[in-house]
XYZ file of C-alpha atoms in Angstrom:
667
model
C 0.000 0.000 0.000
C 1.179 3.536 -0.760
C 1.149 5.733 2.293
C 1.784 9.320 1.115
C -0.352 10.782 -1.590
C -0.196 13.317 -4.424
C -1.724 16.770 -4.354
C -5.256 16.774 -5.656
C -6.718 19.488 -7.841
C -7.918 22.236 -5.524
C -11.621 22.859 -5.949
C -13.043 25.923 -4.224
C -15.368 25.432 -1.312
C -16.303 29.109 -1.175
C -15.962 32.113 -3.448
C -14.572 34.558 -0.918
C -11.378 35.414 0.929
C -10.122 37.400 3.896
C -12.705 38.268 6.458
C -15.368 36.836 4.156
C -13.865 33.340 3.875
C -16.282 30.502 4.776
C -16.004 28.882 8.193
C -13.720 25.888 8.444
C -16.660 23.855 9.734
C -18.232 23.941 6.267
C -15.100 22.429 4.726
C -14.888 19.876 7.552
C -18.473 18.777 6.867
C -17.727 18.387 3.174
C -14.652 16.270 3.983
C -16.625 14.054 6.374
C -19.364 13.440 3.809
C -16.799 12.600 1.137
C -15.006 10.121 3.396
C -18.285 8.442 4.376
C -19.188 8.128 0.699
C -15.651 6.931 -0.151
C -15.418 9.542 -2.886
C -12.854 12.367 -2.618
C -13.407 13.700 -6.109
C -14.662 17.135 -5.054
C -12.537 17.611 -1.932
C -9.455 19.904 -1.944
C -6.554 17.929 -0.501
C -2.933 18.782 0.190
C -0.266 16.041 0.241
C 3.457 15.895 -0.352
C 3.772 12.617 -2.301
C 2.802 11.320 -5.715
C 0.235 8.755 -4.576
C -3.505 9.007 -5.247
C -5.696 9.742 -2.164
C -8.793 8.185 -3.741
C -7.014 4.909 -4.486
C -5.537 4.871 -0.982
C -8.952 5.464 0.616
C -10.544 2.579 -1.277
C -7.633 0.239 -0.629
C -7.503 0.912 3.109
C -11.244 0.651 3.650
C -11.968 -2.309 1.342
C -11.994 -5.002 4.083
C -14.033 -2.762 6.388
C -16.560 -2.007 3.651
C -16.910 -5.696 2.852
C -17.719 -6.584 6.453
C -20.032 -3.582 6.880
C -21.992 -4.507 3.763
C -22.339 -8.079 5.014
C -23.739 -6.617 8.246
C -26.216 -4.549 6.236
C -24.646 -1.151 6.991
C -22.240 1.455 5.729
C -19.646 3.738 7.302
C -20.616 7.000 8.945
C -18.245 9.948 9.346
C -19.209 13.080 11.240
C -17.395 16.191 12.414
C -16.722 15.890 16.130
C -14.863 19.159 16.587
C -13.414 22.057 14.582
C -10.973 24.491 16.166
C -9.723 27.437 14.129
C -6.140 28.323 15.055
C -5.135 31.950 15.526
C -2.736 33.281 12.914
C 0.853 33.712 14.193
C 1.713 36.339 11.624
C 0.223 38.228 8.771
C 1.988 35.863 6.344
C 0.731 32.602 7.912
C -2.411 31.113 6.315
C -5.420 30.460 8.528
C -5.649 26.875 9.829
C -8.147 24.745 11.692
C -7.843 21.461 13.592
C -10.594 18.959 12.698
C -11.583 15.842 14.608
C -13.614 13.297 12.646
C -15.758 10.613 14.295
C -15.894 7.311 12.384
C -18.405 4.499 12.818
C -18.205 1.110 11.079
C -21.059 -1.423 11.558
C -19.038 -4.624 11.493
C -21.425 -7.313 12.702
C -25.028 -6.777 13.680
C -25.097 -4.259 16.536
C -21.312 -4.379 17.047
C -19.818 -1.124 15.777
C -16.227 0.094 15.650
C -16.057 3.748 16.604
C -12.940 5.915 16.643
C -11.667 9.396 15.782
C -8.993 10.746 13.476
C -7.662 14.259 13.071
C -6.477 16.446 10.231
C -5.608 20.071 9.589
C -7.428 22.426 7.275
C -5.283 25.144 5.739
C -6.730 28.138 3.929
C -5.235 28.394 0.466
C -5.646 31.876 -1.001
C -5.988 32.175 -4.750
C -2.729 32.683 -6.626
C -1.609 36.301 -6.966
C -3.385 37.959 -9.844
C -6.060 35.258 -9.970
C -9.694 36.154 -9.615
C -10.599 32.666 -8.426
C -11.704 32.005 -4.846
C -9.576 30.552 -2.109
C -10.335 27.251 -0.390
C -9.785 25.190 2.755
C -7.478 22.269 1.937
C -7.446 19.100 4.050
C -4.000 17.757 4.871
C -4.029 14.119 3.745
C -1.957 11.512 5.594
C -1.979 7.752 6.029
C -3.787 7.867 9.366
C -6.647 10.169 8.317
C -8.853 7.104 7.675
C -7.549 4.744 10.353
C -5.601 5.902 13.416
C -2.005 4.782 13.594
C -1.802 3.532 10.012
C 1.734 3.907 8.709
C 3.355 3.870 5.301
C 2.848 0.579 3.436
C 0.539 -0.861 6.074
C -2.936 -2.252 5.470
C -6.072 -3.211 7.384
C -7.281 -6.778 7.939
C -10.577 -7.802 9.517
C -10.482 -11.290 10.986
C -13.145 -13.423 12.600
C -12.405 -14.663 16.097
C -14.030 -18.090 16.388
C -16.203 -18.941 19.356
C -15.655 -22.152 21.282
C -18.421 -24.620 20.453
C -20.491 -25.832 23.367
C -20.573 -29.479 24.407
C -23.446 -31.923 24.435
C -23.525 -33.332 27.964
C -24.847 -36.549 29.484
C -27.155 -36.883 32.465
C -24.228 -36.317 34.854
C -23.033 -33.208 32.963
C -20.064 -35.067 31.514
C -19.241 -34.325 27.845
C -20.761 -36.580 25.225
C -20.068 -34.564 22.084
C -16.945 -32.493 22.628
C -13.699 -31.511 20.923
C -11.599 -34.654 20.522
C -8.154 -35.184 18.983
C -8.119 -36.734 15.510
C -5.734 -37.576 12.691
C -6.584 -36.443 9.165
C -4.970 -38.907 6.782
C -4.484 -38.155 3.104
C -2.199 -37.592 0.133
C -0.206 -34.338 0.109
C 0.341 -33.672 -3.590
C 3.306 -31.382 -2.906
C 5.245 -34.449 -1.715
C 4.924 -36.415 -4.962
C 5.684 -36.143 -8.640
C 2.683 -36.377 -10.943
C 3.705 -39.801 -12.122
C 3.573 -41.159 -8.572
C 0.176 -39.802 -7.538
C -2.078 -42.598 -8.739
C 0.184 -45.332 -7.376
C 0.511 -43.875 -3.897
C -3.141 -42.871 -3.706
C -4.071 -46.433 -4.613
C -1.799 -47.815 -1.896
C -3.457 -45.587 0.707
C -6.941 -46.392 -0.592
C -6.305 -50.129 -0.475
C -5.033 -49.827 3.085
C -8.228 -48.074 4.201
C -11.067 -49.398 2.020
C -9.672 -52.165 -0.187
C -11.466 -50.469 -3.122
C -9.537 -47.254 -3.835
C -10.762 -46.153 -7.269
C -12.897 -43.240 -6.059
C -10.097 -41.906 -3.891
C -7.533 -42.181 -6.688
C -9.864 -40.158 -8.919
C -10.247 -37.467 -6.225
C -6.495 -37.183 -5.817
C -5.920 -36.840 -9.541
C -8.658 -34.206 -9.882
C -7.453 -32.034 -6.988
C -5.176 -29.026 -7.365
C -1.402 -29.381 -7.701
C -0.763 -28.386 -4.076
C -3.818 -30.018 -2.510
C -3.999 -32.185 0.572
C -6.631 -34.765 -0.367
C -8.060 -36.197 2.814
C -8.874 -39.882 2.734
C -10.133 -40.459 6.268
C -10.310 -38.827 9.683
C -9.735 -41.083 12.687
C -9.720 -40.566 16.428
C -6.363 -40.477 18.118
C -7.855 -42.383 21.045
C -9.610 -45.627 20.139
C -9.714 -44.909 16.375
C -11.955 -47.911 15.705
C -10.241 -48.772 12.413
C -8.717 -51.967 11.070
C -5.488 -50.390 9.819
C -2.594 -48.640 11.487
C -2.122 -44.890 11.141
C 1.604 -45.578 11.201
C 1.197 -47.868 8.182
C -0.447 -44.941 6.396
C 2.427 -42.642 7.373
C 4.887 -45.080 5.838
C 3.335 -44.634 2.394
C 5.258 -42.055 0.390
C 3.251 -38.877 -0.141
C 0.901 -39.465 2.778
C 0.522 -36.721 5.357
C -1.105 -37.298 8.757
C -2.357 -33.997 10.137
C -3.155 -33.518 13.810
C -6.516 -31.820 14.350
C -9.640 -31.774 16.517
C -13.295 -32.507 15.788
C -16.561 -32.386 17.689
C -17.257 -36.067 18.305
C -19.195 -38.366 20.586
C -17.597 -41.008 22.811
C -17.732 -43.547 19.946
C -18.397 -43.291 16.234
C -21.927 -44.690 16.671
C -22.958 -43.320 20.075
C -26.560 -42.059 19.775
C -25.621 -40.838 16.302
C -29.135 -40.724 14.792
C -30.307 -38.739 17.812
C -27.349 -36.449 18.541
C -26.374 -36.098 14.888
C -23.129 -34.841 13.410
C -21.278 -31.555 13.162
C -18.870 -30.430 10.487
C -18.015 -27.661 8.059
C -21.051 -25.615 7.049
C -22.590 -26.497 3.706
C -23.369 -23.868 1.090
C -27.075 -24.290 1.842
C -26.613 -23.711 5.583
C -24.450 -20.642 4.913
C -27.065 -19.177 2.581
C -29.896 -19.768 5.063
C -27.965 -18.177 7.944
C -28.224 -14.559 6.695
C -24.551 -13.933 7.392
C -24.407 -15.641 10.784
C -22.389 -18.550 9.360
C -19.354 -18.305 7.084
C -17.409 -20.768 4.990
C -15.271 -22.950 7.219
C -17.501 -22.582 10.298
C -18.269 -25.774 12.212
C -22.014 -26.253 12.572
C -24.463 -28.988 13.465
C -25.400 -30.942 10.365
C -28.072 -33.256 11.767
C -29.904 -34.380 14.910
C -29.839 -32.395 18.136
C -26.569 -30.785 17.067
C -28.365 -29.267 14.097
C -31.459 -28.303 16.060
C -29.476 -26.592 18.826
C -26.716 -25.318 16.554
C -27.402 -21.628 17.207
C -26.854 -22.182 20.930
C -23.938 -24.595 20.540
C -21.903 -22.518 18.110
C -22.060 -19.282 20.088
C -21.262 -15.919 18.519
C -17.976 -15.304 16.770
C -15.901 -12.224 17.519
C -14.030 -9.771 15.290
C -10.571 -8.263 15.265
C -9.431 -5.289 13.186
C -5.650 -5.358 12.773
C -3.007 -3.223 11.145
C -0.876 -5.553 9.042
C 2.738 -4.347 8.715
C 4.324 -3.633 5.358
C 6.072 -6.519 3.663
C 9.497 -5.359 4.749
C 8.484 -4.884 8.373
C 6.737 -8.255 8.401
C 9.920 -9.903 7.155
C 11.753 -8.223 10.041
C 9.376 -9.893 12.489
C 6.940 -7.062 13.190
C 3.566 -8.438 14.285
C 0.109 -7.098 13.363
C -1.278 -4.463 15.742
C -4.810 -4.849 16.996
C -7.009 -1.752 16.702
C -10.402 -3.142 17.664
C -11.716 -6.409 19.015
C -15.095 -7.900 19.805
C -14.669 -10.934 21.996
C -16.520 -14.067 20.901
C -19.226 -15.581 23.038
C -18.600 -19.286 23.452
C -21.440 -21.639 22.673
C -23.800 -22.981 25.293
C -23.704 -26.549 26.565
C -26.727 -28.702 25.770
C -27.342 -31.009 28.729
C -29.167 -34.191 27.776
C -30.706 -36.944 29.864
C -28.722 -39.743 28.216
C -26.998 -42.272 30.456
C -23.876 -43.359 28.531
C -23.831 -46.865 30.023
C -27.480 -47.545 29.217
C -27.187 -45.969 25.762
C -24.183 -48.110 24.852
C -25.914 -51.198 26.304
C -28.971 -50.504 24.151
C -26.802 -50.053 21.055
C -24.852 -53.244 21.678
C -28.121 -55.144 22.265
C -29.355 -54.061 18.824
C -26.010 -54.540 17.099
C -26.953 -57.822 15.401
C -30.522 -56.878 14.447
C -30.834 -56.562 10.667
C -34.165 -54.692 10.320
C -34.724 -51.189 11.651
C -34.977 -51.375 15.425
C -34.916 -49.328 18.609
C -34.665 -49.430 22.373
C -35.882 -46.492 24.461
C -35.509 -46.359 28.248
C -37.214 -43.675 30.375
C -36.971 -42.930 34.086
C -40.676 -42.629 35.045
C -40.046 -40.472 38.124
C -38.480 -37.668 36.040
C -39.344 -38.345 32.398
C -35.632 -38.466 31.570
C -34.900 -40.451 28.413
C -31.861 -42.444 29.540
C -31.361 -44.304 26.267
C -32.729 -43.807 22.752
C -30.883 -46.261 20.524
C -31.635 -47.025 16.896
C -30.117 -50.208 15.487
C -27.842 -50.484 12.444
C -30.798 -51.554 10.336
C -32.221 -48.059 10.763
C -29.379 -46.830 8.515
C -28.845 -43.580 10.398
C -32.527 -42.804 10.935
C -33.657 -42.152 14.517
C -36.232 -44.921 14.626
C -36.279 -44.487 18.410
C -37.689 -40.950 18.325
C -39.056 -40.456 14.813
C -40.411 -43.881 13.849
C -44.123 -44.047 13.040
C -45.477 -47.577 13.317
C -48.681 -49.282 14.439
C -47.930 -50.308 18.039
C -49.968 -53.496 17.873
C -51.009 -55.051 21.133
C -48.812 -52.740 23.231
C -51.586 -50.191 22.564
C -53.941 -52.446 24.513
C -52.605 -50.620 27.578
C -54.489 -47.559 26.289
C -57.530 -49.605 25.257
C -57.559 -51.161 28.726
C -57.499 -47.677 30.266
C -60.531 -46.660 28.181
C -62.354 -49.842 29.244
C -61.445 -49.352 32.925
C -62.884 -45.846 32.700
C -66.057 -47.319 31.243
C -66.538 -49.648 34.205
C -64.645 -52.790 33.186
C -62.527 -54.285 35.979
C -59.626 -56.760 35.679
C -61.794 -59.506 37.174
C -64.765 -58.980 34.835
C -65.436 -61.723 32.306
C -64.956 -61.094 28.603
C -65.311 -63.376 25.602
C -62.212 -64.474 23.677
C -63.379 -66.461 20.653
C -60.948 -67.807 18.053
C -62.405 -65.395 15.476
C -64.622 -62.334 15.407
C -66.180 -60.604 12.395
C -66.754 -56.859 12.333
C -68.567 -55.266 9.391
C -67.586 -58.142 7.127
C -63.954 -58.355 8.230
C -62.757 -61.295 10.300
C -60.156 -60.911 13.046
C -58.334 -63.695 14.860
C -55.718 -64.230 17.538
C -52.071 -64.951 16.842
C -51.173 -68.506 15.819
C -50.577 -70.670 18.870
C -52.821 -68.607 21.114
C -53.397 -70.792 24.213
C -56.778 -72.511 24.411
C -56.697 -72.093 28.181
C -57.087 -68.345 27.697
C -59.943 -68.685 25.175
C -63.682 -68.580 25.643
C -65.118 -66.724 28.609
C -62.137 -65.477 30.629
C -61.319 -62.653 33.074
C -60.336 -59.419 31.426
C -56.932 -59.741 33.162
C -56.364 -63.073 31.385
C -57.347 -61.616 28.003
C -54.867 -58.804 28.609
C -52.096 -61.133 29.794
C -52.307 -63.290 26.665
C -53.254 -60.381 24.385
C -56.548 -61.714 23.065
C -57.371 -59.668 19.969
C -60.979 -60.816 19.725
C -61.686 -59.934 23.358
C -60.440 -56.393 22.901
C -62.238 -55.922 19.583
C -65.437 -57.304 21.081
C -65.156 -55.077 24.148
C -64.385 -51.998 22.043
C -68.089 -51.503 21.415
C -68.264 -50.255 25.002
C -65.979 -47.290 24.267
C -65.848 -44.708 21.491
C -62.954 -43.940 19.201
C -62.625 -40.610 20.997
C -62.294 -42.533 24.275
C -59.357 -44.461 22.804
C -57.744 -41.233 21.583
C -58.140 -39.626 25.002
C -56.733 -42.676 26.798
C -53.721 -42.703 24.474
C -53.085 -39.007 25.058
C -53.401 -39.425 28.829
C -50.662 -42.058 28.638
C -48.410 -39.753 26.612
C -49.094 -40.654 22.994
C -48.941 -37.468 20.979
C -49.109 -35.130 23.945
C -45.371 -34.434 23.829
C -44.933 -34.143 20.081
C -42.296 -31.437 19.540
C -41.013 -31.466 23.130
C -37.775 -29.518 23.579
C -38.773 -27.880 20.280
C -36.995 -30.926 18.855
C -38.141 -33.026 15.908
C -39.719 -36.031 17.639
C -42.854 -38.101 17.263
C -44.513 -39.915 20.140
C -47.783 -41.093 18.660
C -51.199 -40.297 17.208
C -54.626 -41.882 17.680
C -57.511 -40.751 15.443
C -60.581 -39.377 17.217
C -62.943 -40.747 14.586
C -62.958 -44.083 12.765
C -65.156 -46.444 10.808
C -66.440 -49.589 12.471
C -63.499 -51.649 11.259
C -61.146 -48.742 11.904
C -62.323 -48.669 15.511
C -61.827 -52.439 15.804
C -58.292 -52.138 14.466
C -57.517 -49.183 16.742
C -58.501 -51.254 19.784
C -55.605 -53.613 19.030
C -53.152 -50.891 17.988
C -53.401 -51.221 14.226
C -55.075 -49.320 11.404
C -54.395 -45.603 11.758
C -52.932 -45.762 15.257
C -49.251 -44.817 15.155
C -46.504 -44.645 17.765
C -42.756 -44.411 18.062
C -40.619 -46.446 20.451
C -40.266 -43.208 22.436
C -44.059 -42.946 22.574
C -44.594 -46.503 23.783
C -41.831 -46.164 26.376
C -43.724 -43.077 27.557
C -46.895 -45.174 27.907
C -45.054 -47.651 30.128
C -43.435 -44.811 32.073
C -46.804 -43.156 32.687
C -48.211 -46.384 34.109
C -45.181 -46.726 36.376
C -45.310 -43.087 37.510
C -49.037 -43.034 38.195
C -49.473 -39.973 35.988
C -48.822 -38.948 32.414
C -45.078 -38.565 31.913
C -43.656 -35.800 29.761
C -40.446 -37.284 28.348
C -37.391 -35.108 27.881
C -34.037 -35.589 26.204
C -32.662 -32.073 26.781
C -32.494 -30.943 30.416
C -31.101 -27.469 29.861
C -29.042 -25.267 27.573
C -26.477 -23.385 29.635
C -24.195 -20.579 28.475
C -20.520 -20.215 29.305
C -21.441 -17.888 32.174
C -23.653 -20.535 33.761
C -26.972 -18.923 32.871
C -29.660 -20.913 31.130
C -30.224 -19.991 27.495
C -33.693 -19.370 26.106
C -34.264 -22.015 23.434
C -37.714 -20.886 22.335
C -38.141 -20.291 18.638
C -39.353 -21.675 15.390
C -38.851 -25.388 14.703
C -35.985 -26.259 12.391
C -36.602 -27.243 8.787
C -35.876 -30.816 9.831
C -38.646 -30.644 12.420
C -41.066 -29.172 9.902
C -40.330 -31.943 7.441
C -41.203 -34.475 10.096
C -44.734 -33.164 10.508
C -46.754 -35.660 12.520
C -50.425 -36.589 12.492
C -52.509 -34.639 14.969
C -52.601 -36.312 18.388
C -55.816 -36.918 20.250
C -56.903 -34.615 23.085
C -55.811 -35.381 26.619
C -58.535 -35.996 29.170
C -58.478 -35.166 32.850
C -55.257 -37.106 33.199
C -54.163 -40.523 34.341
C -54.977 -41.181 37.988
C -52.940 -43.232 40.447
C -55.791 -45.709 40.788
C -56.023 -46.192 37.015
C -52.260 -46.613 36.772
C -52.296 -49.188 39.591
C -54.917 -51.239 37.736
C -52.916 -51.027 34.499
C -49.699 -52.051 36.269
C -51.541 -55.013 37.798
C -52.682 -56.050 34.322
C -49.134 -55.654 32.975
C -47.823 -57.721 35.894
C -50.022 -60.588 34.751
C -48.373 -60.463 31.313
C -45.091 -61.350 33.054
C -46.375 -63.943 35.540
C -49.002 -65.653 33.392
C -48.872 -64.292 29.847
C -46.897 -63.509 26.726
C -43.925 -61.834 28.520
C -43.082 -64.781 30.778
C -39.531 -64.552 29.398
C -39.063 -61.667 31.872
C -40.356 -63.562 34.906
C -36.931 -64.320 36.351
C -35.529 -60.800 35.962
C -35.301 -58.973 39.258
C -37.548 -55.919 39.759
C -39.634 -56.393 36.584
C -43.188 -55.545 37.650
C -45.021 -55.327 34.344
C -44.783 -55.779 30.585
C -46.766 -55.931 27.369
C -45.991 -57.569 24.057
C -47.192 -56.410 20.677
C -47.323 -57.577 17.069
C -48.678 -55.437 14.229
C -49.160 -56.934 10.795
C -48.234 -54.831 7.773
C -47.947 -55.139 4.010
C -49.893 -58.171 2.796
C -50.347 -59.329 6.386
C -47.542 -61.884 6.303
C -45.021 -59.638 8.026
C -45.193 -57.840 11.334
C -43.673 -55.137 13.468
C -42.868 -56.484 16.906
C -42.831 -54.725 20.268
C -42.313 -55.263 23.968
C -42.801 -52.881 26.887
C -41.439 -53.477 30.383
C -41.412 -51.698 33.724
C -38.518 -52.516 36.068
C -38.306 -50.433 39.220
C -37.791 -46.769 38.083
C -37.221 -47.748 34.457
C -39.660 -48.066 31.564
C -38.378 -49.680 28.375
C -39.713 -50.159 24.859
C -38.109 -52.559 22.383
C -39.104 -52.434 18.718
C -38.082 -54.383 15.605
C -39.535 -53.372 12.271
C -39.756 -56.910 10.904
C -39.925 -59.898 13.243
C -41.891 -62.952 14.340
C -43.751 -62.013 17.539
C -43.200 -59.548 20.322
C -42.466 -62.404 22.703
C -39.998 -64.223 20.454
C -38.199 -61.356 18.644
C -38.435 -58.357 20.950
C -38.489 -60.442 24.135
C -34.905 -61.752 24.007
C -33.651 -58.229 23.264
C -35.530 -56.917 26.289
C -34.005 -59.673 28.438
C -30.483 -58.827 27.247
C -30.981 -55.142 27.936
C -32.545 -55.541 31.384
C -30.017 -58.132 32.516
C -27.143 -55.996 31.281
C -28.044 -52.946 33.401
């Protein structure tokens, strides 16, 4: 940058001299307006070099203008003070000291304000000239920015904010900054003829099939580092050695950090990922996010990204001239806005239970889930989705007919209508409703058929008994019972994208029959059915929660109210039914007694030997052509309510049951 500038053509500011000359304040105002508009064309300037003031002004202010425009503003320059200096002699020209106040809107409501000074000197017209005189501003390098020297320039840099952590139920970090290795080919270390060979060696070490990586390396720029994989420094979870990668010529292993969970799979569909902002996210942020920023890309990290990422700061620096920089001179900071570190999002997840749930589902091929809730608090301790879910949060977003697990809600509606556990109901092998025939599951015990106590029909999950008894309650009664147990009532809790359940308030005759056994248009997620079990255990409707609080770096809780994310909007759920007066302790006690019979005498006898299990319910819901079924099991064990779900299985007792046993025994 050129520091000293050439004389500009002097343009008169007033057509008078002597006692009639215009006040210096008029010239100062003209100078301020010209500087604010970044146009010195009509301003008389006096300098003693050959450089161009206009070019210097634009060059110095370019980075400031760019940031101000991004913030939706423009610079403001006003006259703070004008002091006319008394003349020392008759030969000395009049002068005035001018202080200019600058204001740059750099980021939202954060403004850089400062002052600079200059001298105005009255220039009389040349002898013999009839032209007017004028006030000339003395131009120097620091007229625009204080302290700016010859050859120096301005740089505006973002100061990144520390990203908040996602915490577990004990406030220990789950997702936090962890050390990683970035492994890839550094093209500056190889000749062109070696690139494909070495890239193939690295690709074969990592994936066995390296063609895509070789193509990426060849297509990258001549000096590119082409990352192949990022691995954790602790417990990398890979089947090759990072040292083996280092030994390949041309490979560079770069030390870095990333926001990661305790393992590569830990609650991933729920917590989501973070990484470099995509072009779409940057565009939607209205300037809040820039290229290179780390943001939440999915899950809770995406939903709470605004709180987690905090607010970046700004620094305005004077960058020394090239020669001074070579001599070791460092940039000088003129202005700084400190960043505000992101808030911590405290979840209810128990790492041990979450990892147990994930390991229990590890060998399950179809989509699957295990959700565990603490009834006394509503805390979701585990919300695991199996590998068959392929990254989808089946646990919290799945929408499936709950099958016979919904009979807990149907039983509540019947209890409210006067049915007691000891009352007799009919359980025929088949029952026809409006031309459609319903039957019990194959192998249904004959000992629980015919005229049996309602408790027996519940324990063995007699479809025909529940369909036959459904005439005693309306579809609205079923919807209200479901809502009072938590189905649908918490949809959108934490302002997060979740689905608990939905029960239609109106139905046809066959639709009502199907709803009584948890099929047809009745939908629930594993989270929703775990909430049903938790409500029974708690003696009141439980409001589940995954996020306990969002706490800023200063320890104060952050307001998380706001519009749902796009992800939440995309997951729009059916309307839930209306809640009634609420689940009572007496109703819950009756339901828990019924669920206890499922363990001692019914379809969940596989849980009978597990300590502290006090109730359960199995469920099977046919889908497609009727030959396949979703399978469920609910269980209550002390202060724990659990739902197990498998998208495609045999029966709740035979597919979901063993998974429930493994989870409960592994606690």
